[in-house]
CSV table of C-alpha atoms in Angstrom, one decimal:
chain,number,residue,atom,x,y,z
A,1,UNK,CA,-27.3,-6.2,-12.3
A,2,UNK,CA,-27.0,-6.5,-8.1
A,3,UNK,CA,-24.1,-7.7,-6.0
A,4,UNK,CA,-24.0,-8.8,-2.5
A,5,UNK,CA,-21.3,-7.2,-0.8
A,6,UNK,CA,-20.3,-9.7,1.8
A,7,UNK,CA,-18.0,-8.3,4.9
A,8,UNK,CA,-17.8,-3.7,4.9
A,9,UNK,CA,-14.1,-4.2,5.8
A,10,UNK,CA,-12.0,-1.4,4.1
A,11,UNK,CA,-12.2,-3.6,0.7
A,12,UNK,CA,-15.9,-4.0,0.9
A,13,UNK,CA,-16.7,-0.4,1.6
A,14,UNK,CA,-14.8,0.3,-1.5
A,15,UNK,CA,-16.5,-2.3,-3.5
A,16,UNK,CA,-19.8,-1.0,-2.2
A,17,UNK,CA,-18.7,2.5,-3.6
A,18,UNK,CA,-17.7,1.3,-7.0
A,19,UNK,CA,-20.5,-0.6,-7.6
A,20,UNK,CA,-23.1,1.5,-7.0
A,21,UNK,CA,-21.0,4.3,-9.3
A,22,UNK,CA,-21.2,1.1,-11.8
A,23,UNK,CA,-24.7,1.6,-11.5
A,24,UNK,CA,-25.3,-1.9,-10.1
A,25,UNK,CA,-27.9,-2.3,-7.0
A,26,UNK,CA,-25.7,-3.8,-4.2
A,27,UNK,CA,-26.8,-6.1,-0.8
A,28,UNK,CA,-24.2,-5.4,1.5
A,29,UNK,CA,-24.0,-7.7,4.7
A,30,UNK,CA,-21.5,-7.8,7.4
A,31,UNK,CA,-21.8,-9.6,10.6
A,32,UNK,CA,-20.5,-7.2,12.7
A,33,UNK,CA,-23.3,-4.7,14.2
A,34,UNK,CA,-21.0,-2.1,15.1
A,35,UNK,CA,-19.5,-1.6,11.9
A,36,UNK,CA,-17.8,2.2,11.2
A,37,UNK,CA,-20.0,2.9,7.8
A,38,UNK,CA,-17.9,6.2,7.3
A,39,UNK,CA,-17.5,6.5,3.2
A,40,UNK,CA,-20.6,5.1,2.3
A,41,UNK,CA,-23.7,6.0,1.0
A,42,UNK,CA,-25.8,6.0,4.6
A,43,UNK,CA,-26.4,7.1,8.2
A,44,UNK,CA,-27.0,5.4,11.1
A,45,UNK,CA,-28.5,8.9,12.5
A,46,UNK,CA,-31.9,7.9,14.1
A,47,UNK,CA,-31.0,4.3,14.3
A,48,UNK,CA,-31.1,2.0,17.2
A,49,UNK,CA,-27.5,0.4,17.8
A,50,UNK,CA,-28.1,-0.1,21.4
A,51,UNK,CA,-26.1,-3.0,23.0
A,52,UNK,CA,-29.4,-4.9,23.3
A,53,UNK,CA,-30.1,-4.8,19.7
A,54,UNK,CA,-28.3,-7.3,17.7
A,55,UNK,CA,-29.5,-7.0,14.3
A,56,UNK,CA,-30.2,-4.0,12.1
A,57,UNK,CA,-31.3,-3.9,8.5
A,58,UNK,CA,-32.1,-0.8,6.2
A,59,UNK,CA,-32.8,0.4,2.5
A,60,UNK,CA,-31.7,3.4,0.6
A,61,UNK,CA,-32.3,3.6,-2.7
A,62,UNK,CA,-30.6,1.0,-4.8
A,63,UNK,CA,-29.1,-0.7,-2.1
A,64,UNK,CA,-29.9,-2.3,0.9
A,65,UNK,CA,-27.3,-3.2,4.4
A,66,UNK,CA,-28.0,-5.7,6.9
A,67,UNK,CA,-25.8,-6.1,10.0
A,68,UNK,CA,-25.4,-8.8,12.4
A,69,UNK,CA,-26.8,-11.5,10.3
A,70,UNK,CA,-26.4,-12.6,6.5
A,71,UNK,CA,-29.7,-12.8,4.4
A,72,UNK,CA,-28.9,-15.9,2.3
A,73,UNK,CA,-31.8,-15.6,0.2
A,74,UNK,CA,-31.0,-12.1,-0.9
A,75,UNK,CA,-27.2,-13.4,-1.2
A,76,UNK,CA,-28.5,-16.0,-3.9
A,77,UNK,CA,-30.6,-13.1,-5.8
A,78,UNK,CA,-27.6,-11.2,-6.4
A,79,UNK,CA,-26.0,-11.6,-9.7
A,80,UNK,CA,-22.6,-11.3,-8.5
A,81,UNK,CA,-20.9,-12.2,-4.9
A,82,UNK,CA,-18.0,-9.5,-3.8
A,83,UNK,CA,-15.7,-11.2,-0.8
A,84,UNK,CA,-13.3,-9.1,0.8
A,85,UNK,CA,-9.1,-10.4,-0.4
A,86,UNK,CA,-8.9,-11.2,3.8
A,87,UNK,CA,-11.1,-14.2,3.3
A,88,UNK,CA,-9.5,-15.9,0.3
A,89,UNK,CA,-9.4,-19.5,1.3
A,90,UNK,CA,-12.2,-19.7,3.2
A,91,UNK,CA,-15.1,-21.9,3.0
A,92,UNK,CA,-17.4,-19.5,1.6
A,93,UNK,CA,-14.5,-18.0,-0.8
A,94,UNK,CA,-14.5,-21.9,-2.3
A,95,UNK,CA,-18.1,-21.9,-2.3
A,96,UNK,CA,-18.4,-19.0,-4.6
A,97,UNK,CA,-15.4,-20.2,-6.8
A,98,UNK,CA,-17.5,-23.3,-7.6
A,99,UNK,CA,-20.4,-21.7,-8.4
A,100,UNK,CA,-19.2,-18.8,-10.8
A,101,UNK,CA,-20.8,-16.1,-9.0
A,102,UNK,CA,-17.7,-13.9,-7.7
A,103,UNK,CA,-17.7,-10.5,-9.5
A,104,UNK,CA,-14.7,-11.2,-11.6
A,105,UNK,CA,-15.8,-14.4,-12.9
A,106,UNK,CA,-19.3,-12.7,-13.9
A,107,UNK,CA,-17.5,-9.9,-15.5
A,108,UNK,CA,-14.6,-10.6,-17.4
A,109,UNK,CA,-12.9,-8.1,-19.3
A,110,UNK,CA,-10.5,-7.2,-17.3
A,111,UNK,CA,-9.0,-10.9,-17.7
A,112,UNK,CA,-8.1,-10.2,-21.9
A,113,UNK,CA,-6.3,-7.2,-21.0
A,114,UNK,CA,-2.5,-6.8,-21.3
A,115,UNK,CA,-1.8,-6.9,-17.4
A,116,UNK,CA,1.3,-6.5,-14.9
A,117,UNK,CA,1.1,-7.0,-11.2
A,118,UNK,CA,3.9,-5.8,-9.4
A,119,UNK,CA,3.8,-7.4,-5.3
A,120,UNK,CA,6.5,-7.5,-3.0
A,121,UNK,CA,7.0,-5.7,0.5
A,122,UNK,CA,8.4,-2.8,-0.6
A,123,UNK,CA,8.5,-0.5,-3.0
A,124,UNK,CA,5.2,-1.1,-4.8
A,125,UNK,CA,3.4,2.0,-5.0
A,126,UNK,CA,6.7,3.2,-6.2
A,127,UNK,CA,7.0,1.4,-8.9
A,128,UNK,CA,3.7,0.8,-10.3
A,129,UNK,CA,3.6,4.8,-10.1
A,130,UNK,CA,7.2,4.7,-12.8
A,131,UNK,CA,5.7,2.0,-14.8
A,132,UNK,CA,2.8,3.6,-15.3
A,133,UNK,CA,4.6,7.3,-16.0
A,134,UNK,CA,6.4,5.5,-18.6
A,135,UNK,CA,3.9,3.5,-20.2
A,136,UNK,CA,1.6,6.5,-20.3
A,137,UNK,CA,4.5,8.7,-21.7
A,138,UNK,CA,4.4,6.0,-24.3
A,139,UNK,CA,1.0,7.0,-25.6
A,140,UNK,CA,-1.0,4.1,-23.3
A,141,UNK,CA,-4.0,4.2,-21.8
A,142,UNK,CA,-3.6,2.7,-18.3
A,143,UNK,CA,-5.7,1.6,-15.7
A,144,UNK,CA,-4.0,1.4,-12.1
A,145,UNK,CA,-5.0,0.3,-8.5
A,146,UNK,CA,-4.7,-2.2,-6.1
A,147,UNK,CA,-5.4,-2.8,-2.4
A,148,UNK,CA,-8.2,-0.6,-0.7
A,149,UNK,CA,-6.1,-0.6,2.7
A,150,UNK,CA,-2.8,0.6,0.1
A,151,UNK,CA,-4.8,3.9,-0.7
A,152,UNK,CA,-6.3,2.9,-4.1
A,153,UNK,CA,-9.8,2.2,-4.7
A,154,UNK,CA,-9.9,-1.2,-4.3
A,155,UNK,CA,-9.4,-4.3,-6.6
A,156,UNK,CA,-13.2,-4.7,-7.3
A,157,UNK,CA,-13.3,-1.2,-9.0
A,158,UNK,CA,-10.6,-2.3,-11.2
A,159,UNK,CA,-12.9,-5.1,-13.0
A,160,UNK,CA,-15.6,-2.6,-12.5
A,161,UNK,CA,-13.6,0.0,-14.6
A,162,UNK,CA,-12.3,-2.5,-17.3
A,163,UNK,CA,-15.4,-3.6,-17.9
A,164,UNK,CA,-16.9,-0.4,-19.1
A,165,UNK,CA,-13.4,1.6,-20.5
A,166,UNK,CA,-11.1,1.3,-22.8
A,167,UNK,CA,-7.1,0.5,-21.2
A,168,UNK,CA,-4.7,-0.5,-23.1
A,169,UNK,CA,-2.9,-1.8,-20.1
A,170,UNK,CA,-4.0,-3.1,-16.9
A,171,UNK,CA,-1.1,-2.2,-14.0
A,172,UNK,CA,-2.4,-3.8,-10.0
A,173,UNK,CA,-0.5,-3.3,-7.3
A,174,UNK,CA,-0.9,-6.5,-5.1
A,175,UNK,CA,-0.2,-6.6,-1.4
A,176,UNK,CA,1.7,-9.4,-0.2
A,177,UNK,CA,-1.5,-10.7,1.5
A,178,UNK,CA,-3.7,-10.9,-1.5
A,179,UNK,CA,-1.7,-12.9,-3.8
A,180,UNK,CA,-4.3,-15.8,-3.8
A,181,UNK,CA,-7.0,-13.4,-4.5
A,182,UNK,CA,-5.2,-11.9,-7.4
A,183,UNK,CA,-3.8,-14.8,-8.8
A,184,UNK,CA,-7.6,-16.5,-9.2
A,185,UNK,CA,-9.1,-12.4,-10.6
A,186,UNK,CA,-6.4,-11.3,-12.9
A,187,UNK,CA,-4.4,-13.3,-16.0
A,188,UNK,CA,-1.1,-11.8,-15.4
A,189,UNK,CA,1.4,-11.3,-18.4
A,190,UNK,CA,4.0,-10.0,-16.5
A,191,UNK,CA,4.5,-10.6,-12.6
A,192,UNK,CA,7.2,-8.3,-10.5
A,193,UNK,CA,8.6,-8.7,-7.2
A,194,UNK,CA,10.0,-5.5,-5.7
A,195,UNK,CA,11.7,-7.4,-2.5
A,196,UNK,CA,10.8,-9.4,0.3
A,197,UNK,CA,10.7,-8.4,4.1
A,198,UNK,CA,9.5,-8.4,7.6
A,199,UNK,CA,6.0,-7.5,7.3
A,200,UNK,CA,2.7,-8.9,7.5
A,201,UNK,CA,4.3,-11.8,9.5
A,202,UNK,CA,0.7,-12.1,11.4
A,203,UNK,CA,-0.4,-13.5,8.2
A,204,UNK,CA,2.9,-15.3,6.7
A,205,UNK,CA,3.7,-16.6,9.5
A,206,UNK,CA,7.4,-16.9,8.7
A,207,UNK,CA,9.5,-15.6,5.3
A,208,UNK,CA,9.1,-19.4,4.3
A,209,UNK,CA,5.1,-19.0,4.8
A,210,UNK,CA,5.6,-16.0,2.4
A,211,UNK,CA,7.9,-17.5,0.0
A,212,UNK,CA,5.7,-20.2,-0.7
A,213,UNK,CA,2.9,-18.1,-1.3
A,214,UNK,CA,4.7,-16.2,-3.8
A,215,UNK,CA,5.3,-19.5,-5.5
A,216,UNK,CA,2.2,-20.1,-6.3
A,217,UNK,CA,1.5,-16.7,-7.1
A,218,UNK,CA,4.4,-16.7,-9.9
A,219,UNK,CA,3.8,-20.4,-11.1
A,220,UNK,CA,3.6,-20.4,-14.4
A,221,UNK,CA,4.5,-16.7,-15.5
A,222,UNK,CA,6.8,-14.6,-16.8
A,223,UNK,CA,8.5,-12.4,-13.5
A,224,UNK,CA,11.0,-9.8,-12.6
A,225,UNK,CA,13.3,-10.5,-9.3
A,226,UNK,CA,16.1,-8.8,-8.8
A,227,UNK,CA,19.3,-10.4,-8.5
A,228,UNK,CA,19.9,-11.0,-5.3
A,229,UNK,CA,17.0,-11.7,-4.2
A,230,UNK,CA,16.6,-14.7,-1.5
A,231,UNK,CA,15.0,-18.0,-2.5
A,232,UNK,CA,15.7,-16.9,-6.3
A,233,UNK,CA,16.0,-20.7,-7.7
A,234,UNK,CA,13.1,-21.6,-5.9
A,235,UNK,CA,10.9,-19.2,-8.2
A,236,UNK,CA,13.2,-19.4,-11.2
A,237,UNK,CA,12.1,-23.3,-10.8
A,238,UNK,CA,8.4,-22.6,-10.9
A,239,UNK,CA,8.3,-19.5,-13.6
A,240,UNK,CA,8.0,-19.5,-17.1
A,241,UNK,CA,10.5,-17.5,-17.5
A,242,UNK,CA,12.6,-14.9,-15.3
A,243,UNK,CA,14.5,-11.5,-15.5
A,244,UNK,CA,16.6,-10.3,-13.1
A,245,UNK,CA,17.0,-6.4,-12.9
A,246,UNK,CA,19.4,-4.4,-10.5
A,247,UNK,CA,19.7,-0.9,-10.0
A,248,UNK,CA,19.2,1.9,-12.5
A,249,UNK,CA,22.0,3.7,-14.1
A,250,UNK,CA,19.8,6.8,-14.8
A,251,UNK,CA,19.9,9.7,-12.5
A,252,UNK,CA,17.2,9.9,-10.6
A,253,UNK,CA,15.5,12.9,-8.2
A,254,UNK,CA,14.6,10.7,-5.5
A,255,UNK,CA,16.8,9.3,-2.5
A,256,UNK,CA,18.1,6.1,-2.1
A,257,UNK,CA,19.8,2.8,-3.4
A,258,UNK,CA,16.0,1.3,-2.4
A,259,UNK,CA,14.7,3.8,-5.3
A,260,UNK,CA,17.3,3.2,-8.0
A,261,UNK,CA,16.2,-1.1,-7.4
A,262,UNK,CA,12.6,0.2,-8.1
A,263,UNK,CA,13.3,2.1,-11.0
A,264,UNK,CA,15.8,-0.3,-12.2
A,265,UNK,CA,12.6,-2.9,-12.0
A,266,UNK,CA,10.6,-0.1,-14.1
A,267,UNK,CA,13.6,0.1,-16.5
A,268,UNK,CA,13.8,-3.5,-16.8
A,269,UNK,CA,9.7,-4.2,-17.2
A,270,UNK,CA,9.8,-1.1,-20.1
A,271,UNK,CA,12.5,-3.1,-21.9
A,272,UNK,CA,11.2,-6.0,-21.9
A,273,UNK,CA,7.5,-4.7,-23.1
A,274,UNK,CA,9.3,-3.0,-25.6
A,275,UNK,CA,11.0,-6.3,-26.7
A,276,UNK,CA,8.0,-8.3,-26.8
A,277,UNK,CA,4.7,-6.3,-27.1
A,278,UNK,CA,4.7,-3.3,-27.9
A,279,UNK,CA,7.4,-0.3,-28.9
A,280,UNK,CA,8.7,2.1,-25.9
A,281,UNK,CA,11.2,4.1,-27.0
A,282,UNK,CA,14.3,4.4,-24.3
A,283,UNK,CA,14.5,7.9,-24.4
A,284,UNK,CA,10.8,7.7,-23.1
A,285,UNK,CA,11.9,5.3,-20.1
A,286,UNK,CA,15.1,7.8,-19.3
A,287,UNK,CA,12.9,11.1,-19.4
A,288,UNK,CA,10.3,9.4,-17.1
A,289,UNK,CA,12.5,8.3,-14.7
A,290,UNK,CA,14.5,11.0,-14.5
A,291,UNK,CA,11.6,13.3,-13.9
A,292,UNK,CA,9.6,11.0,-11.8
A,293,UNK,CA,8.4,12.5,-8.1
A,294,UNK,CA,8.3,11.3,-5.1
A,295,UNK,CA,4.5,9.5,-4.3
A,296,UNK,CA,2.7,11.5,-1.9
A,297,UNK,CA,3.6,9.2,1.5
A,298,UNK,CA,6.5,8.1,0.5
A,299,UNK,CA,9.9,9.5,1.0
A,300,UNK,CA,11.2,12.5,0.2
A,301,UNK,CA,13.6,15.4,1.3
A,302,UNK,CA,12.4,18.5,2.8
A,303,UNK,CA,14.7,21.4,3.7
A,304,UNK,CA,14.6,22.9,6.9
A,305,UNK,CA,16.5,25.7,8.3
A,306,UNK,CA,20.0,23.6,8.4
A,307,UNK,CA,18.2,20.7,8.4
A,308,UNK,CA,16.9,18.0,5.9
A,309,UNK,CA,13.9,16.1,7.0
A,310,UNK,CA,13.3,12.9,5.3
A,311,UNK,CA,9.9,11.8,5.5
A,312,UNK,CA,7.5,8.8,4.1
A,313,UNK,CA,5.5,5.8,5.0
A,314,UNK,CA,8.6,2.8,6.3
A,315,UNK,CA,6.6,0.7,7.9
A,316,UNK,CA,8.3,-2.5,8.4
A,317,UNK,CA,12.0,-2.8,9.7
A,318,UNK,CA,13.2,-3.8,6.1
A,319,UNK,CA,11.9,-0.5,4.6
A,320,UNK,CA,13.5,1.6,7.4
A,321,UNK,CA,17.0,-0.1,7.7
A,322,UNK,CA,18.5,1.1,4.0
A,323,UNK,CA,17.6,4.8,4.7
A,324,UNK,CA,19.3,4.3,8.1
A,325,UNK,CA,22.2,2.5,6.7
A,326,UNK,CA,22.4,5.9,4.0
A,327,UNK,CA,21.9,9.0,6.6
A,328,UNK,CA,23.1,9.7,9.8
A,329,UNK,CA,19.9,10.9,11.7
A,330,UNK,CA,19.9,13.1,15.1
A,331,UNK,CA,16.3,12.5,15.5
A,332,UNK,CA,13.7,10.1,14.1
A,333,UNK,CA,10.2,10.3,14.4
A,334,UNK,CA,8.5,6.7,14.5
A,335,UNK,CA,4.4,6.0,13.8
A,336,UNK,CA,3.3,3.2,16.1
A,337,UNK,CA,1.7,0.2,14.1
A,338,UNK,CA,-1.8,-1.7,14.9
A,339,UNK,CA,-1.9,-3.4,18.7
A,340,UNK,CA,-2.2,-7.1,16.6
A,341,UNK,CA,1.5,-6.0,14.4
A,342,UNK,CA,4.0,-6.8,16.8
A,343,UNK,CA,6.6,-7.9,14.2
A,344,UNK,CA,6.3,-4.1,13.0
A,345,UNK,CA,8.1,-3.0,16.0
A,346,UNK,CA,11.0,-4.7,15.0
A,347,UNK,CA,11.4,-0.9,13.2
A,348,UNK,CA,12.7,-0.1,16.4
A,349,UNK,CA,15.6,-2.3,17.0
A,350,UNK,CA,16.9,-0.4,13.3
A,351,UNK,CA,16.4,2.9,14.9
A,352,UNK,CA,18.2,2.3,18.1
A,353,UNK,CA,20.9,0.4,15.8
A,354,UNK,CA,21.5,3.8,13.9
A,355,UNK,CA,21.6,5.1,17.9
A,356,UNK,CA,19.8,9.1,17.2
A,357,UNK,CA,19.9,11.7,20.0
A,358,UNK,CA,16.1,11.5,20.0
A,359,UNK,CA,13.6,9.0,19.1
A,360,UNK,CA,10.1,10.4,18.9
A,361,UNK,CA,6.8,8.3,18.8
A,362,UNK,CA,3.7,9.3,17.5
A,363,UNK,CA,0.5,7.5,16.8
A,364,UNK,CA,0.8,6.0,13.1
A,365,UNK,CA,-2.1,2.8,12.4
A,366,UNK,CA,-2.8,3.0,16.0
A,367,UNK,CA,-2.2,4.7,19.5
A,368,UNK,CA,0.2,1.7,20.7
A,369,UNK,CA,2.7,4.1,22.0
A,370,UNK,CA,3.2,2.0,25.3
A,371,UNK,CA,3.8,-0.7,23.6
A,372,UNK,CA,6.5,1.4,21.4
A,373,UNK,CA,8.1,2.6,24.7
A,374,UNK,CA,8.4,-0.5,26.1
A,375,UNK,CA,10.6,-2.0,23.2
A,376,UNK,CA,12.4,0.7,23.4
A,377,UNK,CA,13.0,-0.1,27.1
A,378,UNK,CA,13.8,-3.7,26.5
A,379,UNK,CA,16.3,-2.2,24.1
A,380,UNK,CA,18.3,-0.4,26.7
A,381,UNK,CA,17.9,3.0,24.2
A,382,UNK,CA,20.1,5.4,26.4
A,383,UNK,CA,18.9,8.9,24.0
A,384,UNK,CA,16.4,10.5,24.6
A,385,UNK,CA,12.4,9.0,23.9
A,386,UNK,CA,9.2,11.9,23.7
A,387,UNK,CA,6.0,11.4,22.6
A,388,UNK,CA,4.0,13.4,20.2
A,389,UNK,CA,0.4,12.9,20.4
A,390,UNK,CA,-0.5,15.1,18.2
A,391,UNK,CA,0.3,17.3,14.7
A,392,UNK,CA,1.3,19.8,17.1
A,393,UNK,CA,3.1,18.3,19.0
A,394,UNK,CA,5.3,16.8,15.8
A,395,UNK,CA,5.9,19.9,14.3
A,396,UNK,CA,7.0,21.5,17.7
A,397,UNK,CA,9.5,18.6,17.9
A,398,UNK,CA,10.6,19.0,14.3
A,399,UNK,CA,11.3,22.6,15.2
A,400,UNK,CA,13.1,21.8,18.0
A,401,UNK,CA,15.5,19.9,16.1
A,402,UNK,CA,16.1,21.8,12.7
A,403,UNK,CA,19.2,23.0,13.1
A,404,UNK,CA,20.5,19.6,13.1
A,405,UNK,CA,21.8,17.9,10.3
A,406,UNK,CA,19.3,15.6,9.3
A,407,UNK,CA,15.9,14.1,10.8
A,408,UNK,CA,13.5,11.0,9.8
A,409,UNK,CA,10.1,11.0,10.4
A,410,UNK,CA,9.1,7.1,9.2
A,411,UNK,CA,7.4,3.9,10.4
A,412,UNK,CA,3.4,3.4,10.7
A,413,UNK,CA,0.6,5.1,9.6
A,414,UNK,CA,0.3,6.7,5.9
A,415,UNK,CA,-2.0,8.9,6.5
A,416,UNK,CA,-0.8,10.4,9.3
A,417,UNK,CA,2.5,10.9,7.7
A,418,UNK,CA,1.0,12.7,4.7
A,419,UNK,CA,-0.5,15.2,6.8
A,420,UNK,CA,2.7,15.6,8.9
A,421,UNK,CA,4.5,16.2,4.7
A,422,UNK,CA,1.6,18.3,3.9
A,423,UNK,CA,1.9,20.6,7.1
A,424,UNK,CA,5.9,21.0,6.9
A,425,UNK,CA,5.5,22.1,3.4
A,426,UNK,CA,3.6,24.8,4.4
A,427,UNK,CA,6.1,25.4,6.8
A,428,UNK,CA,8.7,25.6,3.7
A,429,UNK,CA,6.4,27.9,1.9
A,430,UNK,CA,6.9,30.2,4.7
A,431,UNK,CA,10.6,30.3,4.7
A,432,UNK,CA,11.9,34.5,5.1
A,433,UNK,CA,15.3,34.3,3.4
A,434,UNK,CA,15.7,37.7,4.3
A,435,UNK,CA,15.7,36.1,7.8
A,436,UNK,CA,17.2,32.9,6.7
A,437,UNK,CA,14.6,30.8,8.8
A,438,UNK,CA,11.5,28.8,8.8
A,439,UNK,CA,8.0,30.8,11.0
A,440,UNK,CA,6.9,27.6,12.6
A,441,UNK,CA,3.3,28.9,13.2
């Protein structure tokens, strides 16, 4: 079987990846020359990508890459088309539709599976991670993933993996942007929505832009919303059927209200399965929530010297305001978002709310730390505002202020932030309590 991979964005590089693990030969196209092929199968070592040349085209083994130009011919060879989720809607995305040749209407396993999405703005990777602890703890076989960009391998190796294993469960994460995609790949049995918020508002366009998508996305379904959640008729009005969950009552090792809504979600998604499907016993859903930890990136309490240092991915100003509204912070650390994600910046107008000694920016998605500053400005912040460019220069900064009660290092950039986690545990590790202190090395 072959593919054409159309577009090497961050979900077509992963497709590519999962494919040819698949065993499937793959055409991968983009129209971009100067695309960063990093994760893939090839090097552009030796190759000509001078500013003159326009086109570049080359095989390696069971797949071949052209860039700057599509080769239609090749395209119509394929057995199977793969579009990146960011051009859902599009001419060519209909084009494909009509003709039967995406990848998950060629293969279709994945669509008789017992499946729950879980979307929303926040709180996703949370949940889907309790759900599947429980369901797993329940003797199920589950097959996870979502969004490339979310950390997972990608939608497309999720019909690539259902095609060839055997799930008992299918549990996809599904970004608030990709709703359309996923509603037209997966049959969902159960749909849940975590929350809504201010993100992604490039794309939305407004909360009404986004409500309406979700519409559509839960038209027809069974889904889980909790109970205050805005525009709640409107869905209720286009659902099969709804459940509304609220906050667990089970004692839980993470922080926050935010945390008992997602395992109250969980809670009410393991009930209902065990209702209507398939038997989970409640002392199954208690022990797994009880015992669940933190996902790496996302928040959780370190200890300090005399300080606790809360720390994870909050990314948007709705993710950041309820640990602000929770903890009184003397310093928080804030990763910048992407130059095009203005509306993420709106995390800032939270932090100077909460009104910290310090606020700190580092580079999160991107290195838009001017642009940071200058909100901050236009705030009329009175503390004080550093900049950390580097790991370094975070830690030093975190060291500085560990004898305070409490410090948040949030906002853009996962990645960044797990390395920031990964280095301050080492930093715990080190802790002399003969000393009683932290060797910040």
């Amino acid at each position: 079987m072959k593919a054409a991979v159309i577009g090497l964005g961050v979900e077509g590089k992963k497709a590519l990846n999962s494919l040819l693990k698949h065993n499937w030969e793959v055409y991968a196209t983009d129209l971009n020359i100067n695309i960063d092929l990093d994760n893939l199968p090839i090097s552009l070592a030796g190759v000509d990508i001078s500013p003159q040349k326009d086109k570049i085209s080359f095989i390696k083994d069971n797949f071949s890459i052209d860039l700057g130009f599509n080769n239609q011919e090749e395209i119509d060879l394929c057995d199977a088309v793969v579009l990146s989720p960011s051009i859902w809607g599009s001419k060519i995305a209909e084009h494909y539709k009509d003709s039967h040749k995406l990848l998950c209407d060629v293969i279709t396993k994945h669509k008789n599976m017992f499946t729950i999405g879980v979307t929303g703005t926040n709180g996703k990777t949370t949940t889907v991670s309790m759900i599947k602890e429980i369901l797993e703890n329940a003797g199920k076989n589950v097959l996870v993933g979502g969004n490339a960009g979310g950390g997972f391998e990608g939608y497309y190796d999720l019909i690539l993996e259902a095609e060839n294993g055997d799930y008992d469960v299918l549990l996809v994460e599904v970004c608030d942007m990709t709703v359309g995609f996923c509603s037209y790949c997966f049959d969902f049995d159960l749909i849940a929505l975590t929350n809504m918020g201010n993100d992604h508002m490039n794309v939305h366009g407004s909360m009404e832009g986004y409500k309406d998508s979700l519409k559509g996305f839960f038209n027809g379904k069974t889904i889980f919303i909790n109970e205050n959640q805005e525009y709640a008729n409107e869905f209720k009005e286009v659902a099969e059927s709804t459940i509304e969950y609220d906050e667990t009552e089970y004692d839980l090792g993470l922080f926050g209200k935010f945390n008992k809504l997602n395992a109250g979600l969980s809670e009410a998604i393991a009930n209902y399965i065990d209702k209507n499907f398939f038997n989970i016993d409640e002392s199954i859903i208690k022990d797994s929530l009880e015992n669940f930890k933190p996902v790496k990136g996302r928040l959780e309490v370190l200890k300090l010297n005399d300080c606790e240092i809360y720390i994870g991915k909050s990314d948007n100003s709705d993710a950041i305001k309820p640990i602000l509204e929770e903890v009184d912070f003397s310093a928080i650390f804030v990763g910048t978002p992407r130059h095009n994600e203005n509306h993420r910046l709106d995390i800032l107008n939270e932090v100077v709310n909460a009104n910290p000694k310090a606020i700190i920016l580092f580079p999160g998605l991107e290195d838009t730390l001017d642009q940071a500053k200058y909100r901050l400005n236009s705030l009329n912040y009175k503390g004080r505002i550093e900049i950390a460019n580097n790991l370094d220069e975070i830690i030093a900064f975190v060291a500085e202020f560990s004898h305070e009660n409490a410090i948040l290092i949030g906002g853009n950039g996962q990645e960044n932030i797990i390395k920031i986690q990964d280095r301050l545990k080492q930093i715990c590790d080190s802790y002399n309590p003969k000393e009683n202190k932290l060797m910040f090395e």
